[in-house]
Amino acid sequence: MLSVQVAATRLELLPQRAAFLPEQRTLLVADAHVGKAVSFRRLGVPVPAGTTGETLARLDAALAATAAQQVVFLGDFLHSARSLAAGTLAAVQAWRDRHAALPLTLVRGNHDQHAGDPPPSLRMQVVDEGFALGELRLCHHPQDIDGGYVLAGHLHPCVVLGGRAAQRLRLPCFHFSERCGVLPAFGAFTGMHAVQRAPGDRVFAIAEDRVAEV
């Protein structure tokens, strides 16, 4: 992982596409989009199976790397109401049962508004945007909030490297501006959108098991 300073807070950037606050022992995860693949299949779109298991395995890897004592999801934990398929819920519930003592918080995102809050059996605290954690304001949508530095998701940021189109490489990334930082999409089945970098912004790309500033 790679350590950066965000305002006055130290933040560890993980190759698992998550961030860790060592002082608060808190793992931050944006845009898990659990159940997105099954949502597409229920609409007749042939997409790969097994992405929920891959997402949960990535979450286990991030927890093992950090020994986090709580997790905050920065919105879009579930993709849609169609994500509430029996197999998907069983996989998530089995993961939750393995981490029964781990506090989980969800900052509602736009997909959560449509999917509804997670089932009570998952025991997740659900809050609105602007959730305060020290000097940080945890959101789903990137925005400017007086009195704190915002960490958010929603945009699924990536950086495009290389020259000619056929040789370009798209990598998920963390994107930090003066007042707001955006985490990459965590889920195994999510799209990406190239960042629009402004002067002074910092961008950190994820390439397999490394995080590097670009």
mmCIF file of C-alpha atoms in Angstrom:
data_model
loop_
_atom_site.group_PDB
_atom_site.id
_atom_site.type_symbol
_atom_site.label_atom_id
_atom_site.label_comp_id
_atom_site.label_asym_id
_atom_site.label_seq_id
_atom_site.Cartn_x
_atom_site.Cartn_y
_atom_site.Cartn_z
ATOM 1 C CA MET A 1 0.000 0.000 0.000
ATOM 2 C CA LEU A 2 1.019 3.622 -0.475
ATOM 3 C CA SER A 3 0.699 6.338 2.177
ATOM 4 C CA VAL A 4 -0.569 9.838 1.311
ATOM 5 C CA GLN A 5 -1.543 12.891 3.331
ATOM 6 C CA VAL A 6 -5.099 14.102 2.806
ATOM 7 C CA ALA A 7 -5.550 17.445 4.544
ATOM 8 C CA ALA A 8 -4.187 16.518 8.010
ATOM 9 C CA THR A 9 -5.141 12.830 7.753
ATOM 10 C CA ARG A 10 -2.907 9.941 6.725
ATOM 11 C CA LEU A 11 -4.507 7.632 4.192
ATOM 12 C CA GLU A 12 -3.185 4.295 2.953
ATOM 13 C CA LEU A 13 -4.058 3.436 -0.657
ATOM 14 C CA LEU A 14 -4.479 -0.290 -1.267
ATOM 15 C CA PRO A 15 -4.095 -2.203 -4.545
ATOM 16 C CA GLN A 16 -7.387 -3.902 -3.631
ATOM 17 C CA ARG A 17 -9.030 -0.580 -4.692
ATOM 18 C CA ALA A 18 -9.776 0.524 -1.145
ATOM 19 C CA ALA A 19 -8.304 3.045 1.288
ATOM 20 C CA PHE A 20 -7.373 2.640 4.934
ATOM 21 C CA LEU A 21 -7.347 5.201 7.738
ATOM 22 C CA PRO A 22 -4.720 3.834 10.162
ATOM 23 C CA GLU A 23 -5.562 6.190 13.034
ATOM 24 C CA GLN A 24 -9.233 5.154 12.960
ATOM 25 C CA ARG A 25 -8.477 1.551 11.880
ATOM 26 C CA THR A 26 -11.143 2.082 9.210
ATOM 27 C CA LEU A 27 -11.334 0.576 5.718
ATOM 28 C CA LEU A 28 -13.080 2.698 3.070
ATOM 29 C CA VAL A 29 -14.700 0.972 0.102
ATOM 30 C CA ALA A 30 -16.571 2.733 -2.717
ATOM 31 C CA ASP A 31 -18.939 1.283 -5.294
ATOM 32 C CA ALA A 32 -18.972 -2.424 -4.487
ATOM 33 C CA HIS A 33 -22.082 -2.823 -6.709
ATOM 34 C CA VAL A 34 -22.823 -6.231 -5.244
ATOM 35 C CA GLY A 35 -25.264 -8.130 -7.441
ATOM 36 C CA LYS A 36 -24.679 -6.073 -10.586
ATOM 37 C CA ALA A 37 -24.026 -9.137 -12.727
ATOM 38 C CA VAL A 38 -27.163 -10.946 -11.590
ATOM 39 C CA SER A 39 -29.121 -7.735 -12.195
ATOM 40 C CA PHE A 40 -27.946 -7.759 -15.811
ATOM 41 C CA ARG A 41 -28.669 -11.466 -16.250
ATOM 42 C CA ARG A 42 -32.214 -10.937 -14.956
ATOM 43 C CA LEU A 43 -32.616 -8.410 -17.759
ATOM 44 C CA GLY A 44 -31.439 -10.995 -20.285
ATOM 45 C CA VAL A 45 -27.899 -9.625 -20.690
ATOM 46 C CA PRO A 46 -25.325 -12.475 -20.760
ATOM 47 C CA VAL A 47 -22.571 -11.437 -18.342
ATOM 48 C CA PRO A 48 -20.092 -13.547 -16.337
ATOM 49 C CA ALA A 49 -21.091 -15.212 -13.088
ATOM 50 C CA GLY A 50 -19.002 -15.282 -9.915
ATOM 51 C CA THR A 51 -18.331 -11.557 -9.613
ATOM 52 C CA THR A 52 -19.902 -11.300 -6.142
ATOM 53 C CA GLY A 53 -17.502 -13.951 -4.870
ATOM 54 C CA GLU A 54 -14.603 -12.067 -6.445
ATOM 55 C CA THR A 55 -15.695 -8.811 -4.798
ATOM 56 C CA LEU A 56 -16.007 -10.460 -1.383
ATOM 57 C CA ALA A 57 -12.604 -12.124 -1.782
ATOM 58 C CA ARG A 58 -11.105 -8.709 -2.553
ATOM 59 C CA LEU A 59 -12.726 -7.351 0.593
ATOM 60 C CA ASP A 60 -11.216 -10.196 2.626
ATOM 61 C CA ALA A 61 -7.787 -9.395 1.157
ATOM 62 C CA ALA A 62 -8.117 -5.717 2.104
ATOM 63 C CA LEU A 63 -9.143 -6.627 5.649
ATOM 64 C CA ALA A 64 -6.239 -9.041 5.983
ATOM 65 C CA ALA A 65 -3.782 -6.422 4.712
ATOM 66 C CA THR A 66 -4.934 -3.759 7.170
ATOM 67 C CA ALA A 67 -6.445 -5.538 10.189
ATOM 68 C CA ALA A 68 -9.206 -2.922 9.948
ATOM 69 C CA GLN A 69 -11.628 -2.724 12.853
ATOM 70 C CA GLN A 70 -14.507 -1.245 10.850
ATOM 71 C CA VAL A 71 -15.580 -0.792 7.229
ATOM 72 C CA VAL A 72 -17.361 2.187 5.707
ATOM 73 C CA PHE A 73 -18.885 1.713 2.250
ATOM 74 C CA LEU A 74 -18.991 4.987 0.324
ATOM 75 C CA GLY A 75 -22.235 4.249 -1.456
ATOM 76 C CA ASP A 76 -23.596 1.785 -4.008
ATOM 77 C CA PHE A 77 -23.145 -1.325 -1.896
ATOM 78 C CA LEU A 78 -25.986 -3.031 -3.810
ATOM 79 C CA HIS A 79 -26.436 -2.380 -7.514
ATOM 80 C CA SER A 80 -30.236 -2.579 -7.729
ATOM 81 C CA ALA A 81 -33.335 -4.218 -6.300
ATOM 82 C CA ARG A 82 -32.659 -7.083 -8.731
ATOM 83 C CA SER A 83 -29.417 -7.715 -6.815
ATOM 84 C CA LEU A 84 -31.437 -9.288 -4.016
ATOM 85 C CA ALA A 85 -31.237 -12.726 -5.629
ATOM 86 C CA ALA A 86 -31.100 -15.699 -3.275
ATOM 87 C CA GLY A 87 -27.614 -16.776 -4.331
ATOM 88 C CA THR A 88 -26.169 -13.273 -4.020
ATOM 89 C CA LEU A 89 -27.730 -12.687 -0.611
ATOM 90 C CA ALA A 90 -26.508 -16.079 0.616
ATOM 91 C CA ALA A 91 -22.932 -15.287 -0.412
ATOM 92 C CA VAL A 92 -23.003 -11.870 1.259
ATOM 93 C CA GLN A 93 -24.640 -13.282 4.385
ATOM 94 C CA ALA A 94 -21.989 -16.019 4.628
ATOM 95 C CA TRP A 95 -19.288 -13.341 4.381
ATOM 96 C CA ARG A 96 -21.041 -11.287 7.064
ATOM 97 C CA ASP A 97 -21.309 -14.284 9.366
ATOM 98 C CA ARG A 98 -17.545 -14.824 9.077
ATOM 99 C CA HIS A 99 -17.027 -11.201 10.171
ATOM 100 C CA ALA A 100 -19.865 -11.002 12.686
ATOM 101 C CA ALA A 101 -18.075 -8.600 15.063
ATOM 102 C CA LEU A 102 -16.935 -6.165 12.358
ATOM 103 C CA PRO A 103 -18.873 -2.856 12.384
ATOM 104 C CA LEU A 104 -20.161 -1.951 8.908
ATOM 105 C CA THR A 105 -21.477 1.446 7.818
ATOM 106 C CA LEU A 106 -23.035 2.341 4.481
ATOM 107 C CA VAL A 107 -23.190 5.930 3.239
ATOM 108 C CA ARG A 108 -26.188 5.842 0.904
ATOM 109 C CA GLY A 109 -25.429 6.287 -2.794
ATOM 110 C CA ASN A 110 -27.671 6.704 -5.819
ATOM 111 C CA HIS A 111 -27.920 2.947 -6.438
ATOM 112 C CA ASP A 112 -28.714 2.340 -2.767
ATOM 113 C CA GLN A 113 -31.659 4.693 -3.065
ATOM 114 C CA HIS A 114 -33.162 2.377 -5.703
ATOM 115 C CA ALA A 115 -32.022 -0.943 -4.214
ATOM 116 C CA GLY A 116 -33.163 -0.069 -0.710
ATOM 117 C CA ASP A 117 -31.163 -0.474 2.478
ATOM 118 C CA PRO A 118 -29.343 -3.803 2.911
ATOM 119 C CA PRO A 119 -31.270 -6.580 4.696
ATOM 120 C CA PRO A 120 -31.273 -6.221 8.505
ATOM 121 C CA SER A 121 -29.440 -9.552 8.816
ATOM 122 C CA LEU A 122 -26.300 -7.875 7.453
ATOM 123 C CA ARG A 123 -26.298 -5.514 10.462
ATOM 124 C CA MET A 124 -25.104 -2.419 8.628
ATOM 125 C CA GLN A 125 -25.495 1.087 9.983
ATOM 126 C CA VAL A 126 -26.909 3.189 7.135
ATOM 127 C CA VAL A 127 -26.258 6.945 7.031
ATOM 128 C CA ASP A 128 -26.628 9.852 4.625
ATOM 129 C CA GLU A 129 -23.832 11.674 2.847
ATOM 130 C CA GLY A 130 -21.567 13.948 4.840
ATOM 131 C CA PHE A 131 -20.908 11.312 7.522
ATOM 132 C CA ALA A 132 -18.178 12.781 9.740
ATOM 133 C CA LEU A 133 -15.085 10.821 10.630
ATOM 134 C CA GLY A 134 -12.595 13.187 12.240
ATOM 135 C CA GLU A 135 -11.901 15.975 9.767
ATOM 136 C CA LEU A 136 -13.194 13.851 6.885
ATOM 137 C CA ARG A 137 -16.686 13.978 5.414
ATOM 138 C CA LEU A 138 -17.597 10.651 3.859
ATOM 139 C CA CYS A 139 -19.930 10.817 0.860
ATOM 140 C CA HIS A 140 -20.906 8.922 -2.249
ATOM 141 C CA HIS A 141 -21.042 11.865 -4.651
ATOM 142 C CA PRO A 142 -17.919 14.039 -4.922
ATOM 143 C CA GLN A 143 -18.758 17.473 -3.552
ATOM 144 C CA ASP A 144 -17.458 20.390 -1.523
ATOM 145 C CA ILE A 145 -18.468 20.462 2.152
ATOM 146 C CA ASP A 146 -17.427 23.289 4.451
ATOM 147 C CA GLY A 147 -15.399 22.228 7.449
ATOM 148 C CA GLY A 148 -13.989 18.977 6.135
ATOM 149 C CA TYR A 149 -12.215 17.109 3.363
ATOM 150 C CA VAL A 150 -14.571 14.879 1.354
ATOM 151 C CA LEU A 151 -13.828 11.270 0.403
ATOM 152 C CA ALA A 152 -16.282 9.825 -2.109
ATOM 153 C CA GLY A 153 -16.852 7.371 -4.925
ATOM 154 C CA HIS A 154 -19.500 7.359 -7.692
ATOM 155 C CA LEU A 155 -17.222 8.310 -10.610
ATOM 156 C CA HIS A 156 -15.330 4.982 -10.986
ATOM 157 C CA PRO A 157 -12.137 6.891 -11.875
ATOM 158 C CA CYS A 158 -9.392 5.528 -14.089
ATOM 159 C CA VAL A 159 -6.286 6.914 -15.719
ATOM 160 C CA VAL A 160 -5.408 6.343 -19.375
ATOM 161 C CA LEU A 161 -1.745 5.641 -20.073
ATOM 162 C CA GLY A 162 0.042 5.197 -23.392
ATOM 163 C CA GLY A 163 0.043 6.816 -26.793
ATOM 164 C CA ARG A 164 -1.933 5.434 -29.749
ATOM 165 C CA ALA A 165 -5.430 4.165 -29.030
ATOM 166 C CA ALA A 166 -4.526 0.521 -29.636
ATOM 167 C CA GLN A 167 -1.734 0.756 -27.075
ATOM 168 C CA ARG A 168 -3.543 2.670 -24.357
ATOM 169 C CA LEU A 169 -3.958 1.151 -20.911
ATOM 170 C CA ARG A 170 -6.856 2.029 -18.595
ATOM 171 C CA LEU A 171 -6.088 1.587 -14.901
ATOM 172 C CA PRO A 172 -8.360 2.224 -11.888
ATOM 173 C CA CYS A 173 -7.088 5.095 -9.795
ATOM 174 C CA PHE A 174 -7.474 7.340 -6.771
ATOM 175 C CA HIS A 175 -8.001 11.003 -7.667
ATOM 176 C CA PHE A 176 -7.382 13.760 -5.100
ATOM 177 C CA SER A 177 -8.215 17.415 -5.605
ATOM 178 C CA GLU A 178 -7.883 20.247 -3.108
ATOM 179 C CA ARG A 179 -11.183 19.584 -1.310
ATOM 180 C CA CYS A 180 -12.237 16.090 -2.395
ATOM 181 C CA GLY A 181 -10.763 12.642 -3.016
ATOM 182 C CA VAL A 182 -12.433 9.974 -5.165
ATOM 183 C CA LEU A 183 -11.795 6.266 -4.642
ATOM 184 C CA PRO A 184 -11.832 3.715 -7.470
ATOM 185 C CA ALA A 185 -14.803 1.395 -7.882
ATOM 186 C CA PHE A 186 -14.237 -1.637 -5.668
ATOM 187 C CA GLY A 187 -16.577 -4.160 -7.276
ATOM 188 C CA ALA A 188 -15.346 -6.844 -9.655
ATOM 189 C CA PHE A 189 -17.939 -5.922 -12.303
ATOM 190 C CA THR A 190 -17.908 -2.142 -12.732
ATOM 191 C CA GLY A 191 -17.050 0.285 -15.507
ATOM 192 C CA MET A 192 -14.443 3.047 -15.400
ATOM 193 C CA HIS A 193 -14.321 6.679 -16.495
ATOM 194 C CA ALA A 194 -11.151 8.634 -17.247
ATOM 195 C CA VAL A 195 -10.334 11.352 -14.714
ATOM 196 C CA GLN A 196 -10.298 15.012 -15.674
ATOM 197 C CA ARG A 197 -7.193 16.244 -13.894
ATOM 198 C CA ALA A 198 -6.976 19.863 -12.796
ATOM 199 C CA PRO A 199 -3.748 21.676 -11.869
ATOM 200 C CA GLY A 200 -2.568 20.525 -8.443
ATOM 201 C CA ASP A 201 -4.542 17.272 -8.483
ATOM 202 C CA ARG A 202 -2.821 14.012 -7.531
ATOM 203 C CA VAL A 203 -3.643 10.717 -9.232
ATOM 204 C CA PHE A 204 -2.548 7.265 -8.074
ATOM 205 C CA ALA A 205 -2.985 4.343 -10.457
ATOM 206 C CA ILE A 206 -3.450 0.708 -9.486
ATOM 207 C CA ALA A 207 -1.530 -1.853 -11.517
ATOM 208 C CA GLU A 208 -2.061 -5.401 -10.213
ATOM 209 C CA ASP A 209 -0.493 -5.379 -6.718
ATOM 210 C CA ARG A 210 0.983 -1.864 -6.823
ATOM 211 C CA VAL A 211 -0.236 1.685 -6.303
ATOM 212 C CA ALA A 212 1.853 4.429 -7.915
ATOM 213 C CA GLU A 213 1.463 8.154 -8.531
ATOM 214 C CA VAL A 214 1.138 9.063 -12.197
#
